[in-house]
Structures are given as structure tokens and as C-alpha cells.
Amino acid sequence: MTSSSIPVRQLPLTEVPLVDAHAHVYTLDMPMLDSAWHKPPADAPIEAYLKALDQAGVHFGVLAAASMYGDYNDYMLEALKASKRLRATVIVDPDIDPSALRALDQAGVVGVRLQFRNVDTPPDISSYSYQRLFRRIADIGWHVQLHDEGWRLQDYIKHLVDAGPRLVIDHMGRPPAPDGLEAEGFREVLRAVDKGNAWVKLSGGFRLGDPEFVGQVANTLLKHAGTERLLWGSDWPFAAFEDSMTYEGAIELYRRFVPDAETRRAIDQTALRFYFS
């Protein structure tokens, strides 16, 4: 049996991630935005996510606010109460009161997610209200988690880098195939990493199209960003891919993108320091 075919739960400790830096939890009875891009077919409760972590030998998880539910962060906050193994990012109004941010910080929240994909007209993040929010995020040690199509990322990154908070870019920056590695959005991602206050998630590879191209994206990020600026995430429960993805499949993608076990271990340690130190 080859290493790539060993079931995840049978792998030695050095072969499984310490931290899953991107997952979602929700239930179907939660209030959903009228503009939601996807309607999940089933609940994705915290109990099921923790079970997936345990079965895969993953130590910790970071919950990302699911855009379908807007700023309804209540269920995620309950999940944080249920397990000290978790952290979370939330979606908030830019005019949120600083005391509310501090309360979220005490609850285990570590950042604010800007989820602009499938939003026809994203907000102007150079505006005073957003720049004030970013300064407050930086002041309490949080990060901004950014998700959009790769061709729009350059519209945001400069404003975020200049504002000061740490920046985490979702799903490898979503460069469009086949020439996305040369696109301005992806080049801006690499420039942000060079400036030393940005990280990129090796997550959502199954969403990005041609597997060969996605492998090229991962390889470029690994060579350019190194293990100190990369994070791995499963994207459980694989919204819109619920029937084709599994947790073990997500880890297998990680191992395919980063075949060297020691390199993966270094990336996992980066996530541990980033989210749990």
C-alpha cells in the first residue's frame, strides 16, 4: 500500500493536520439571506464537525462565517462555547460597536470575514466606516479574512494592507484558469505576502476547476509564500459540493498539493501559532 492510499485515521501524527483553518457550521433553521448563493441540503452542526476532526485526527478547527447567513453569528458563537478546540471569524456590520468586538474576542473570535464573492456590488472598503473597522481589528489583534473571485482581489488588498490588520486570503486567491497565475489579482496576492502581513489558505481546491491548474497554483504559492505564510483548510461541509467531497478527500488534496510531510507539518504549525497562540 502506498502512502497516498493510507486512510487518514491510520496515518502517523506527523501526517495529519494540527489545524483545519477553514470550515463552516450551520443548521437549516437559521435565518438565511434572500440573496444567499447556496441553500444547503442538510444541517452542518458543530457535533458533526467535531466528529469529522476526531475521525481524521485533526486537533483544532477554525470556523469561517458562512455568507448565506449574513451577520447571524449566533450559532457559531454557541459552537465556540461547546469546544475550546475552536476559533472563528465573523461577519459584522462595519459600524459595530467596539464593546461588541471585545465581547466577541472574549468568546474566541479571531477575525472578520469579508465575503464578497457573488456580491454584484461589494462595499467600498476605502470608506471611513471600513477603515475604522480595520483599525479596530488591528488594535485587538484580529485578522481580516478576504474571499472573492481572483480578478477582483486587487480592488481590496491595497486598502487592507495599508489599514494594518493581518490579512488572510481564502481559497488560494481563486485565480481563474488557465492563465490566472499571471492575472493582476493573483500577483497582488503574492505582493501582499511579500510585505509580510498576509497569509493564503490552501483550501477550496476542488472549487477551482482543472486539477492540474490548481496544482500549479498550490505549487506557486508554496514556492513564493513558504510555510510561514500558508494555512490549510478543509472547507467542510463543502457547500455546493456536498455530494462529491469528504473530509478525508480534503486532506488527500492537501497531501497532493504538499507531498512532503515535513513541509505540511510546518504549515500546520504556522496555523497553530496564527490562531491559537
Coordinates of C-alpha atoms in Angstrom, one line a residue:
M1 CA 0.0 0.0 0.0
T2 CA 1.4 3.4 -0.9
S3 CA 1.5 6.4 1.5
S4 CA -1.1 8.2 -0.6
S5 CA -3.6 5.4 -0.2
I6 CA -3.4 5.0 3.6
P7 CA -6.7 6.0 5.3
V8 CA -6.3 9.3 7.1
R9 CA -7.2 7.9 10.6
Q10 CA -4.3 5.4 10.2
L11 CA -1.7 7.9 9.4
P12 CA 1.0 8.8 12.0
L13 CA 0.6 12.0 13.9
T14 CA 3.1 13.9 11.7
E15 CA 0.9 13.0 8.6
V16 CA -2.3 14.8 9.7
P17 CA -3.0 18.5 10.2
L18 CA -3.0 20.1 13.6
V19 CA -5.4 22.8 12.5
D20 CA -8.2 22.9 10.0
A21 CA -8.2 26.7 9.2
H22 CA -11.4 26.8 7.2
A23 CA -14.8 25.2 8.0
H24 CA -18.4 26.2 8.5
V25 CA -21.2 25.1 10.8
Y26 CA -24.9 25.9 10.4
T27 CA -28.4 24.5 10.7
L28 CA -31.2 24.7 8.2
D29 CA -33.5 26.6 10.6
M30 CA -31.1 29.6 10.8
P31 CA -32.2 32.8 9.1
M32 CA -30.8 32.9 5.5
L33 CA -30.2 36.0 3.4
D34 CA -32.6 36.4 0.4
S35 CA -29.5 36.7 -1.8
A36 CA -27.9 33.5 -0.5
W37 CA -25.8 31.9 -3.2
H38 CA -26.5 28.3 -1.9
K39 CA -29.1 26.6 0.1
P40 CA -27.6 23.7 2.0
P41 CA -29.4 20.3 1.7
A42 CA -28.8 19.4 5.3
D43 CA -27.6 20.7 8.7
A44 CA -23.9 21.0 9.3
P45 CA -23.9 21.0 13.1
I46 CA -21.0 21.5 15.4
E47 CA -21.2 17.9 16.6
A48 CA -20.7 16.6 13.1
Y49 CA -17.7 18.8 12.5
L50 CA -16.0 17.8 15.8
K51 CA -16.7 14.2 14.9
A52 CA -15.0 14.8 11.5
L53 CA -12.0 16.3 13.2
D54 CA -11.7 13.4 15.6
Q55 CA -12.0 10.7 12.9
A56 CA -9.3 12.4 10.9
G57 CA -7.0 13.1 13.8
V58 CA -7.2 16.9 13.4
H59 CA -6.6 18.7 16.6
F60 CA -8.2 22.2 16.1
G61 CA -10.6 23.9 13.8
V62 CA -11.3 27.5 12.7
L63 CA -14.9 28.3 11.7
A64 CA -15.5 30.8 8.9
A65 CA -18.7 32.7 8.9
A66 CA -20.9 31.3 6.1
S67 CA -22.0 34.1 3.8
M68 CA -25.5 32.6 3.3
Y69 CA -26.4 33.7 6.9
G70 CA -25.0 37.2 6.8
D71 CA -24.1 38.6 10.3
Y72 CA -26.1 35.9 12.1
N73 CA -23.1 34.6 14.0
D74 CA -25.1 33.2 16.9
Y75 CA -24.8 29.5 16.1
M76 CA -21.0 29.8 15.6
L77 CA -20.7 31.5 19.0
E78 CA -22.5 28.6 20.6
A79 CA -20.1 26.3 18.9
L80 CA -17.2 28.2 20.4
K81 CA -18.7 27.6 23.8
A82 CA -19.0 23.9 23.1
S83 CA -15.3 23.3 22.4
K84 CA -12.1 25.0 23.3
R85 CA -10.6 23.4 20.2
L86 CA -12.3 26.1 18.0
R87 CA -11.8 29.6 16.9
A88 CA -14.0 31.6 14.5
T89 CA -14.3 34.6 12.1
V90 CA -17.5 36.5 11.9
I91 CA -19.3 38.8 9.5
V92 CA -20.2 42.1 11.1
D93 CA -21.5 45.5 10.1
P94 CA -18.7 48.0 9.8
D95 CA -20.4 50.2 12.4
I96 CA -20.3 47.5 15.1
D97 CA -19.6 49.0 18.5
P98 CA -16.1 48.4 19.9
S99 CA -17.5 46.8 23.0
A100 CA -19.2 44.2 20.8
L101 CA -15.9 43.4 19.2
R102 CA -14.3 43.0 22.6
A103 CA -17.1 40.6 23.7
L104 CA -16.6 38.6 20.5
D105 CA -12.8 38.5 21.2
Q106 CA -13.5 37.0 24.7
A107 CA -15.7 34.4 23.1
G108 CA -13.0 33.1 20.8
V109 CA -13.4 35.1 17.7
V110 CA -10.2 35.9 15.9
G111 CA -11.2 37.9 12.8
V112 CA -13.8 39.4 10.5
R113 CA -14.6 37.8 7.2
L114 CA -15.2 39.9 4.1
Q115 CA -17.2 37.6 1.8
F116 CA -17.7 39.5 -1.4
R117 CA -17.9 36.6 -3.9
N118 CA -21.3 36.5 -5.6
V119 CA -21.9 40.1 -4.4
D120 CA -22.6 42.2 -7.5
T121 CA -21.6 45.5 -5.9
P122 CA -19.2 45.0 -2.9
P123 CA -18.9 47.8 -0.4
D124 CA -16.2 50.5 -0.7
I125 CA -13.7 49.3 1.9
S126 CA -11.7 52.5 1.5
S127 CA -14.6 54.3 3.2
Y128 CA -14.3 55.7 6.7
S129 CA -16.5 53.1 8.2
Y130 CA -14.5 50.2 6.9
Q131 CA -11.1 51.8 7.6
R132 CA -12.3 52.5 11.2
L133 CA -13.3 48.8 11.4
F134 CA -9.9 47.6 10.1
R135 CA -8.1 49.8 12.6
R136 CA -10.1 48.4 15.4
I137 CA -9.5 44.9 14.2
A138 CA -5.7 45.5 14.1
D139 CA -5.9 47.1 17.6
I140 CA -7.3 43.9 19.1
G141 CA -5.0 41.6 17.2
W142 CA -7.6 40.1 14.9
H143 CA -7.2 39.5 11.1
V144 CA -9.4 40.2 8.1
Q145 CA -10.3 37.1 6.1
L146 CA -10.9 38.0 2.4
H147 CA -12.9 36.0 -0.1
D148 CA -13.8 37.0 -3.7
E149 CA -13.0 36.0 -7.2
G150 CA -9.3 36.4 -8.0
W151 CA -9.8 39.1 -10.7
R152 CA -11.3 41.4 -8.0
L153 CA -8.8 40.9 -5.2
Q154 CA -6.6 43.8 -6.3
D155 CA -9.6 46.1 -5.6
Y156 CA -9.3 45.3 -1.9
I157 CA -5.8 44.2 -1.0
K158 CA -4.1 47.6 -1.1
H159 CA -6.7 49.1 1.2
L160 CA -6.4 46.2 3.6
V161 CA -2.6 46.1 3.7
D162 CA -2.4 49.9 4.3
A163 CA -5.0 49.7 7.1
G164 CA -2.8 47.4 9.2
P165 CA -4.6 44.2 10.3
R166 CA -3.3 40.8 9.3
L167 CA -4.8 39.6 6.1
V168 CA -5.8 36.0 5.3
I169 CA -6.9 35.3 1.7
D170 CA -9.3 32.4 1.2
H171 CA -9.1 29.5 -1.4
M172 CA -5.7 30.2 -2.8
G173 CA -6.8 33.6 -4.1
R174 CA -9.2 31.9 -6.6
P175 CA -7.1 32.7 -9.8
P176 CA -9.0 32.0 -12.9
A177 CA -7.8 29.1 -15.1
P178 CA -5.9 28.8 -17.4
D179 CA -3.8 31.9 -17.1
G180 CA -4.7 33.1 -13.6
L181 CA -1.1 32.8 -12.3
E182 CA -0.3 35.9 -14.4
A183 CA -3.5 37.8 -13.6
E184 CA -3.2 41.0 -11.6
G185 CA -5.3 39.7 -8.7
F186 CA -3.0 36.8 -8.1
R187 CA 0.1 38.9 -8.5
E188 CA -1.4 41.3 -5.9
V189 CA -1.8 38.3 -3.5
L190 CA 1.9 37.5 -3.9
R191 CA 2.8 41.1 -3.3
A192 CA 0.8 41.2 -0.1
V193 CA 2.6 38.1 1.1
D194 CA 5.9 39.7 0.3
K195 CA 5.0 42.6 2.6
G196 CA 4.9 40.2 5.5
N197 CA 1.4 40.7 6.9
A198 CA -0.6 38.4 4.7
W199 CA -1.3 34.7 4.6
V200 CA -3.1 32.4 2.0
K201 CA -5.2 29.4 2.6
L202 CA -4.6 26.1 0.7
S203 CA -8.3 25.5 0.8
G204 CA -11.2 25.0 -1.7
G205 CA -9.0 23.5 -4.4
F206 CA -12.0 21.4 -5.5
R207 CA -13.8 24.6 -6.4
L208 CA -11.1 26.0 -8.7
G209 CA -11.6 23.8 -11.8
D210 CA -8.9 21.8 -13.6
P211 CA -6.8 19.8 -11.1
E212 CA -3.6 20.3 -13.0
F213 CA -4.1 24.1 -12.9
V214 CA -5.0 24.0 -9.2
G215 CA -1.8 22.0 -8.5
Q216 CA 0.2 24.8 -10.3
V217 CA -1.5 27.4 -8.1
A218 CA -0.6 25.5 -4.9
N219 CA 3.0 24.9 -6.1
T220 CA 3.4 28.6 -6.9
L221 CA 2.1 29.6 -3.5
L222 CA 4.3 27.1 -1.7
K223 CA 7.4 28.4 -3.6
H224 CA 6.6 32.0 -3.2
A225 CA 5.0 32.2 0.3
G226 CA 6.7 29.3 2.0
T227 CA 5.4 27.5 5.1
E228 CA 5.3 30.7 7.2
R229 CA 2.6 32.3 5.1
L230 CA 0.3 29.3 4.2
L231 CA -2.6 27.7 6.0
W232 CA -4.6 24.6 5.2
G233 CA -8.4 24.4 5.4
S234 CA -10.9 21.6 4.6
D235 CA -13.8 23.9 3.7
W236 CA -16.2 21.4 5.4
P237 CA -19.1 20.8 4.8
F238 CA -18.2 21.6 1.2
A239 CA -21.1 23.8 0.3
A240 CA -22.4 23.1 -3.2
F241 CA -20.1 20.0 -3.3
E242 CA -21.7 18.1 -0.5
D243 CA -22.2 15.0 -2.7
S244 CA -18.7 14.9 -4.1
M245 CA -16.3 15.8 -1.3
T246 CA -15.5 14.2 2.0
Y247 CA -13.2 15.2 4.9
E248 CA -10.7 12.5 4.0
G249 CA -10.8 13.8 0.4
A250 CA -10.0 17.3 1.6
I251 CA -6.9 16.0 3.5
E252 CA -5.9 13.9 0.5
L253 CA -6.0 17.1 -1.6
Y254 CA -3.7 18.8 1.0
R255 CA -1.3 15.9 0.8
R256 CA -1.4 16.1 -3.0
F257 CA -0.7 19.8 -3.1
V258 CA 2.1 19.5 -0.4
P259 CA 3.5 16.0 -0.8
D260 CA 6.3 16.4 1.7
A261 CA 5.2 15.5 5.3
E262 CA 7.7 17.9 7.0
T263 CA 6.5 20.8 4.8
R264 CA 2.9 20.1 5.8
R265 CA 3.9 19.9 9.4
A266 CA 5.5 23.4 9.1
I267 CA 2.3 24.7 7.6
D268 CA 0.2 23.2 10.3
Q269 CA 2.5 24.7 12.9
T270 CA 2.0 28.1 11.3
A271 CA -1.8 27.7 11.7
L272 CA -1.3 26.7 15.3
R273 CA 0.7 29.8 16.0
F274 CA -1.6 32.1 14.0
Y275 CA -4.9 31.1 15.5
F276 CA -4.1 29.6 18.9
S277 CA -1.1 31.3 20.3

